[in-house]
């Protein structure tokens, strides 16, 4: 009853009050986000599953991702290929994906939200090339993007989505 009244009087305080209610009734465990486990996300993936980092301000998953790559033997000439998308980078990214599909390496496409006009091409690549039985079993495509209207829904539906809070 108090939450309903609070919503009418002070809607800005409802989230905090709701968290306190959940803590009181269910426990602290239910309001704390799970720890970020990149290795578990990788283990859940397959060569045809895009891995998508939904970015928040201040968060940068690259260090964790490169560390994971090293742990899986991707270093030196097998190191992940990374490109920050933007003006004119689409064709380069497509070539990187084509090469990695054959070699079984990783491609990291950063800042997908900046390449709105190239997103339909990325969607087509994922639908036609990054499919079961085509890529090398070790191939992975990693994408980073802030939430964006132009990000392809089919990639979101078929991918593994991750988010990580920046350090405080």
PDB file of C-alpha atoms in Angstrom:
ATOM      1  CA  UNK A   1       0.000   0.000   0.000  1.00  0.00           C
ATOM      2  CA  UNK A   2       2.847   2.394   0.871  1.00  0.00           C
ATOM      3  CA  UNK A   3       4.438   1.886  -2.552  1.00  0.00           C
ATOM      4  CA  UNK A   4       1.203   2.820  -4.328  1.00  0.00           C
ATOM      5  CA  UNK A   5       0.865   5.991  -2.264  1.00  0.00           C
ATOM      6  CA  UNK A   6       4.533   6.806  -2.796  1.00  0.00           C
ATOM      7  CA  UNK A   7       4.051   6.411  -6.547  1.00  0.00           C
ATOM      8  CA  UNK A   8       1.267   8.994  -6.449  1.00  0.00           C
ATOM      9  CA  UNK A   9       3.127  11.478  -4.245  1.00  0.00           C
ATOM     10  CA  UNK A  10       6.839  10.976  -5.127  1.00  0.00           C
ATOM     11  CA  UNK A  11       7.279   8.933  -8.326  1.00  0.00           C
ATOM     12  CA  UNK A  12      11.009   9.771  -8.283  1.00  0.00           C
ATOM     13  CA  UNK A  13      11.426   7.671  -5.099  1.00  0.00           C
ATOM     14  CA  UNK A  14       9.616   4.530  -6.318  1.00  0.00           C
ATOM     15  CA  UNK A  15      12.702   2.695  -7.671  1.00  0.00           C
ATOM     16  CA  UNK A  16      14.589   3.105  -4.408  1.00  0.00           C
ATOM     17  CA  UNK A  17      11.559   2.109  -2.337  1.00  0.00           C
ATOM     18  CA  UNK A  18      10.955  -0.920  -4.559  1.00  0.00           C
ATOM     19  CA  UNK A  19      14.564  -2.047  -4.086  1.00  0.00           C
ATOM     20  CA  UNK A  20      14.168  -1.740  -0.326  1.00  0.00           C
ATOM     21  CA  UNK A  21      10.939  -3.743  -0.502  1.00  0.00           C
ATOM     22  CA  UNK A  22      12.625  -6.546  -2.485  1.00  0.00           C
ATOM     23  CA  UNK A  23      15.565  -6.611  -0.045  1.00  0.00           C
ATOM     24  CA  UNK A  24      13.187  -6.802   2.919  1.00  0.00           C
ATOM     25  CA  UNK A  25      10.984  -9.547   1.445  1.00  0.00           C
ATOM     26  CA  UNK A  26      13.418 -11.597  -0.697  1.00  0.00           C
ATOM     27  CA  UNK A  27      16.936 -10.578   0.277  1.00  0.00           C
ATOM     28  CA  UNK A  28      19.888  -8.563  -1.015  1.00  0.00           C
ATOM     29  CA  UNK A  29      20.755 -11.243  -3.585  1.00  0.00           C
ATOM     30  CA  UNK A  30      17.751 -10.274  -5.733  1.00  0.00           C
ATOM     31  CA  UNK A  31      18.795  -6.650  -6.243  1.00  0.00           C
ATOM     32  CA  UNK A  32      22.501  -7.181  -6.987  1.00  0.00           C
ATOM     33  CA  UNK A  33      23.505  -7.731 -10.607  1.00  0.00           C
ATOM     34  CA  UNK A  34      25.417 -10.958 -11.281  1.00  0.00           C
ATOM     35  CA  UNK A  35      29.164 -10.663 -11.682  1.00  0.00           C
ATOM     36  CA  UNK A  36      30.268 -10.290 -15.264  1.00  0.00           C
ATOM     37  CA  UNK A  37      31.718 -13.556 -16.580  1.00  0.00           C
ATOM     38  CA  UNK A  38      33.060 -13.158 -20.101  1.00  0.00           C
ATOM     39  CA  UNK A  39      34.452 -16.707 -20.154  1.00  0.00           C
ATOM     40  CA  UNK A  40      30.972 -18.115 -19.472  1.00  0.00           C
ATOM     41  CA  UNK A  41      29.500 -16.003 -22.283  1.00  0.00           C
ATOM     42  CA  UNK A  42      32.175 -17.323 -24.646  1.00  0.00           C
ATOM     43  CA  UNK A  43      31.497 -20.894 -23.513  1.00  0.00           C
ATOM     44  CA  UNK A  44      27.799 -20.407 -24.349  1.00  0.00           C
ATOM     45  CA  UNK A  45      28.604 -19.176 -27.853  1.00  0.00           C
ATOM     46  CA  UNK A  46      29.184 -20.943 -31.138  1.00  0.00           C
ATOM     47  CA  UNK A  47      30.970 -19.909 -34.314  1.00  0.00           C
ATOM     48  CA  UNK A  48      27.683 -18.648 -35.770  1.00  0.00           C
ATOM     49  CA  UNK A  49      26.607 -16.697 -32.665  1.00  0.00           C
ATOM     50  CA  UNK A  50      27.460 -12.982 -32.571  1.00  0.00           C
ATOM     51  CA  UNK A  51      28.597 -11.790 -29.149  1.00  0.00           C
ATOM     52  CA  UNK A  52      27.269  -8.294 -28.460  1.00  0.00           C
ATOM     53  CA  UNK A  53      28.474  -5.854 -25.821  1.00  0.00           C
ATOM     54  CA  UNK A  54      25.776  -3.296 -25.082  1.00  0.00           C
ATOM     55  CA  UNK A  55      27.914  -0.420 -23.879  1.00  0.00           C
ATOM     56  CA  UNK A  56      27.250   2.016 -21.073  1.00  0.00           C
ATOM     57  CA  UNK A  57      29.170   5.276 -20.602  1.00  0.00           C
ATOM     58  CA  UNK A  58      32.674   4.613 -19.283  1.00  0.00           C
ATOM     59  CA  UNK A  59      32.625   0.852 -19.931  1.00  0.00           C
ATOM     60  CA  UNK A  60      35.290  -0.613 -22.201  1.00  0.00           C
ATOM     61  CA  UNK A  61      35.286  -4.406 -22.619  1.00  0.00           C
ATOM     62  CA  UNK A  62      38.418  -4.523 -24.822  1.00  0.00           C
ATOM     63  CA  UNK A  63      40.927  -5.329 -22.063  1.00  0.00           C
ATOM     64  CA  UNK A  64      38.800  -8.234 -20.806  1.00  0.00           C
ATOM     65  CA  UNK A  65      38.189  -9.443 -24.335  1.00  0.00           C
ATOM     66  CA  UNK A  66      41.870  -9.401 -25.292  1.00  0.00           C
ATOM     67  CA  UNK A  67      42.740 -11.212 -22.063  1.00  0.00           C
ATOM     68  CA  UNK A  68      40.169 -13.917 -22.891  1.00  0.00           C
ATOM     69  CA  UNK A  69      41.563 -14.176 -26.423  1.00  0.00           C
ATOM     70  CA  UNK A  70      45.043 -14.754 -25.029  1.00  0.00           C
ATOM     71  CA  UNK A  71      43.731 -17.455 -22.710  1.00  0.00           C
ATOM     72  CA  UNK A  72      42.294 -19.250 -25.751  1.00  0.00           C
ATOM     73  CA  UNK A  73      45.495 -19.044 -27.759  1.00  0.00           C
ATOM     74  CA  UNK A  74      44.606 -16.041 -29.878  1.00  0.00           C
ATOM     75  CA  UNK A  75      47.772 -13.988 -29.867  1.00  0.00           C
ATOM     76  CA  UNK A  76      50.502 -13.051 -32.308  1.00  0.00           C
ATOM     77  CA  UNK A  77      49.332 -13.735 -35.870  1.00  0.00           C
ATOM     78  CA  UNK A  78      46.113 -15.268 -34.483  1.00  0.00           C
ATOM     79  CA  UNK A  79      45.287 -12.168 -32.380  1.00  0.00           C
ATOM     80  CA  UNK A  80      41.756 -10.821 -32.764  1.00  0.00           C
ATOM     81  CA  UNK A  81      41.299  -8.272 -35.538  1.00  0.00           C
ATOM     82  CA  UNK A  82      39.620  -5.137 -34.195  1.00  0.00           C
ATOM     83  CA  UNK A  83      38.198  -2.162 -36.044  1.00  0.00           C
ATOM     84  CA  UNK A  84      36.290   0.854 -34.837  1.00  0.00           C
ATOM     85  CA  UNK A  85      33.409   1.342 -37.215  1.00  0.00           C
ATOM     86  CA  UNK A  86      32.628   4.710 -38.685  1.00  0.00           C
ATOM     87  CA  UNK A  87      32.918   6.476 -41.994  1.00  0.00           C
ATOM     88  CA  UNK A  88      34.269   4.143 -44.676  1.00  0.00           C
ATOM     89  CA  UNK A  89      35.229   1.274 -42.376  1.00  0.00           C
ATOM     90  CA  UNK A  90      32.468  -1.112 -43.527  1.00  0.00           C
ATOM     91  CA  UNK A  91      34.335  -2.733 -46.460  1.00  0.00           C
ATOM     92  CA  UNK A  92      37.435  -3.227 -44.296  1.00  0.00           C
ATOM     93  CA  UNK A  93      35.313  -4.859 -41.584  1.00  0.00           C
ATOM     94  CA  UNK A  94      33.671  -7.129 -44.169  1.00  0.00           C
ATOM     95  CA  UNK A  95      37.089  -8.301 -45.424  1.00  0.00           C
ATOM     96  CA  UNK A  96      38.186  -8.928 -41.837  1.00  0.00           C
ATOM     97  CA  UNK A  97      35.085 -11.074 -41.265  1.00  0.00           C
ATOM     98  CA  UNK A  98      35.652 -13.021 -44.501  1.00  0.00           C
ATOM     99  CA  UNK A  99      39.274 -13.740 -43.547  1.00  0.00           C
ATOM    100  CA  UNK A 100      38.404 -14.705 -39.976  1.00  0.00           C
ATOM    101  CA  UNK A 101      35.620 -17.044 -41.146  1.00  0.00           C
ATOM    102  CA  UNK A 102      38.240 -19.079 -42.995  1.00  0.00           C
ATOM    103  CA  UNK A 103      41.099 -18.773 -40.483  1.00  0.00           C
ATOM    104  CA  UNK A 104      39.068 -19.370 -37.335  1.00  0.00           C
ATOM    105  CA  UNK A 105      40.093 -16.119 -35.666  1.00  0.00           C
ATOM    106  CA  UNK A 106      38.081 -13.453 -33.898  1.00  0.00           C
ATOM    107  CA  UNK A 107      36.824 -10.148 -35.276  1.00  0.00           C
ATOM    108  CA  UNK A 108      35.892  -7.268 -32.982  1.00  0.00           C
ATOM    109  CA  UNK A 109      33.669  -4.605 -34.538  1.00  0.00           C
ATOM    110  CA  UNK A 110      33.643  -1.666 -32.163  1.00  0.00           C
ATOM    111  CA  UNK A 111      31.143   1.183 -32.038  1.00  0.00           C
ATOM    112  CA  UNK A 112      28.490  -0.319 -34.312  1.00  0.00           C
ATOM    113  CA  UNK A 113      26.188   2.563 -33.330  1.00  0.00           C
ATOM    114  CA  UNK A 114      28.424   4.890 -35.388  1.00  0.00           C
ATOM    115  CA  UNK A 115      27.929   2.895 -38.596  1.00  0.00           C
ATOM    116  CA  UNK A 116      24.150   3.121 -38.994  1.00  0.00           C
ATOM    117  CA  UNK A 117      24.301   2.970 -42.786  1.00  0.00           C
ATOM    118  CA  UNK A 118      26.432  -0.206 -42.691  1.00  0.00           C
ATOM    119  CA  UNK A 119      24.201  -2.116 -40.255  1.00  0.00           C
ATOM    120  CA  UNK A 120      22.004  -3.639 -43.020  1.00  0.00           C
ATOM    121  CA  UNK A 121      25.201  -5.003 -44.627  1.00  0.00           C
ATOM    122  CA  UNK A 122      26.307  -6.468 -41.292  1.00  0.00           C
ATOM    123  CA  UNK A 123      22.876  -8.058 -40.925  1.00  0.00           C
ATOM    124  CA  UNK A 124      23.193  -9.610 -44.396  1.00  0.00           C
ATOM    125  CA  UNK A 125      26.693 -10.914 -43.587  1.00  0.00           C
ATOM    126  CA  UNK A 126      25.419 -12.538 -40.392  1.00  0.00           C
ATOM    127  CA  UNK A 127      22.436 -14.092 -42.172  1.00  0.00           C
ATOM    128  CA  UNK A 128      24.388 -15.428 -45.161  1.00  0.00           C
ATOM    129  CA  UNK A 129      27.956 -16.103 -43.988  1.00  0.00           C
ATOM    130  CA  UNK A 130      27.887 -16.492 -40.216  1.00  0.00           C
ATOM    131  CA  UNK A 131      25.599 -19.527 -40.215  1.00  0.00           C
ATOM    132  CA  UNK A 132      25.987 -23.096 -38.894  1.00  0.00           C
ATOM    133  CA  UNK A 133      28.423 -25.278 -40.861  1.00  0.00           C
ATOM    134  CA  UNK A 134      30.047 -22.373 -42.742  1.00  0.00           C
ATOM    135  CA  UNK A 135      32.526 -20.698 -40.364  1.00  0.00           C
ATOM    136  CA  UNK A 136      35.617 -22.263 -38.856  1.00  0.00           C
ATOM    137  CA  UNK A 137      34.616 -23.659 -35.408  1.00  0.00           C
ATOM    138  CA  UNK A 138      36.846 -21.161 -33.559  1.00  0.00           C
ATOM    139  CA  UNK A 139      35.558 -18.094 -35.449  1.00  0.00           C
ATOM    140  CA  UNK A 140      33.777 -15.464 -33.350  1.00  0.00           C
ATOM    141  CA  UNK A 141      32.417 -12.045 -34.191  1.00  0.00           C
ATOM    142  CA  UNK A 142      32.297  -9.632 -31.258  1.00  0.00           C
ATOM    143  CA  UNK A 143      30.288  -6.421 -31.565  1.00  0.00           C
ATOM    144  CA  UNK A 144      30.223  -3.362 -29.319  1.00  0.00           C
ATOM    145  CA  UNK A 145      27.492  -0.756 -29.492  1.00  0.00           C
ATOM    146  CA  UNK A 146      25.613   1.732 -27.420  1.00  0.00           C
ATOM    147  CA  UNK A 147      21.866   1.130 -27.620  1.00  0.00           C
ATOM    148  CA  UNK A 148      20.822   2.201 -31.108  1.00  0.00           C
ATOM    149  CA  UNK A 149      17.654   2.120 -33.198  1.00  0.00           C
ATOM    150  CA  UNK A 150      19.738   1.160 -36.245  1.00  0.00           C
ATOM    151  CA  UNK A 151      21.243  -1.998 -34.703  1.00  0.00           C
ATOM    152  CA  UNK A 152      19.760  -5.008 -36.536  1.00  0.00           C
ATOM    153  CA  UNK A 153      17.082  -6.798 -34.541  1.00  0.00           C
ATOM    154  CA  UNK A 154      17.954 -10.185 -36.065  1.00  0.00           C
ATOM    155  CA  UNK A 155      21.528  -9.932 -34.762  1.00  0.00           C
ATOM    156  CA  UNK A 156      20.212  -9.034 -31.310  1.00  0.00           C
ATOM    157  CA  UNK A 157      17.808 -11.965 -31.387  1.00  0.00           C
ATOM    158  CA  UNK A 158      20.460 -14.471 -32.464  1.00  0.00           C
ATOM    159  CA  UNK A 159      23.364 -13.103 -30.445  1.00  0.00           C
ATOM    160  CA  UNK A 160      24.580 -13.317 -26.891  1.00  0.00           C
ATOM    161  CA  UNK A 161      24.075  -9.931 -25.284  1.00  0.00           C
ATOM    162  CA  UNK A 162      26.336  -8.665 -22.501  1.00  0.00           C
ATOM    163  CA  UNK A 163      26.570  -5.457 -20.560  1.00  0.00           C
ATOM    164  CA  UNK A 164      29.169  -4.394 -18.064  1.00  0.00           C
ATOM    165  CA  UNK A 165      29.060  -1.453 -15.693  1.00  0.00           C
ATOM    166  CA  UNK A 166      32.073   0.862 -15.755  1.00  0.00           C
ATOM    167  CA  UNK A 167      34.399   0.828 -12.745  1.00  0.00           C
ATOM    168  CA  UNK A 168      33.248   3.120  -9.934  1.00  0.00           C
TER     169      UNK A 168
END
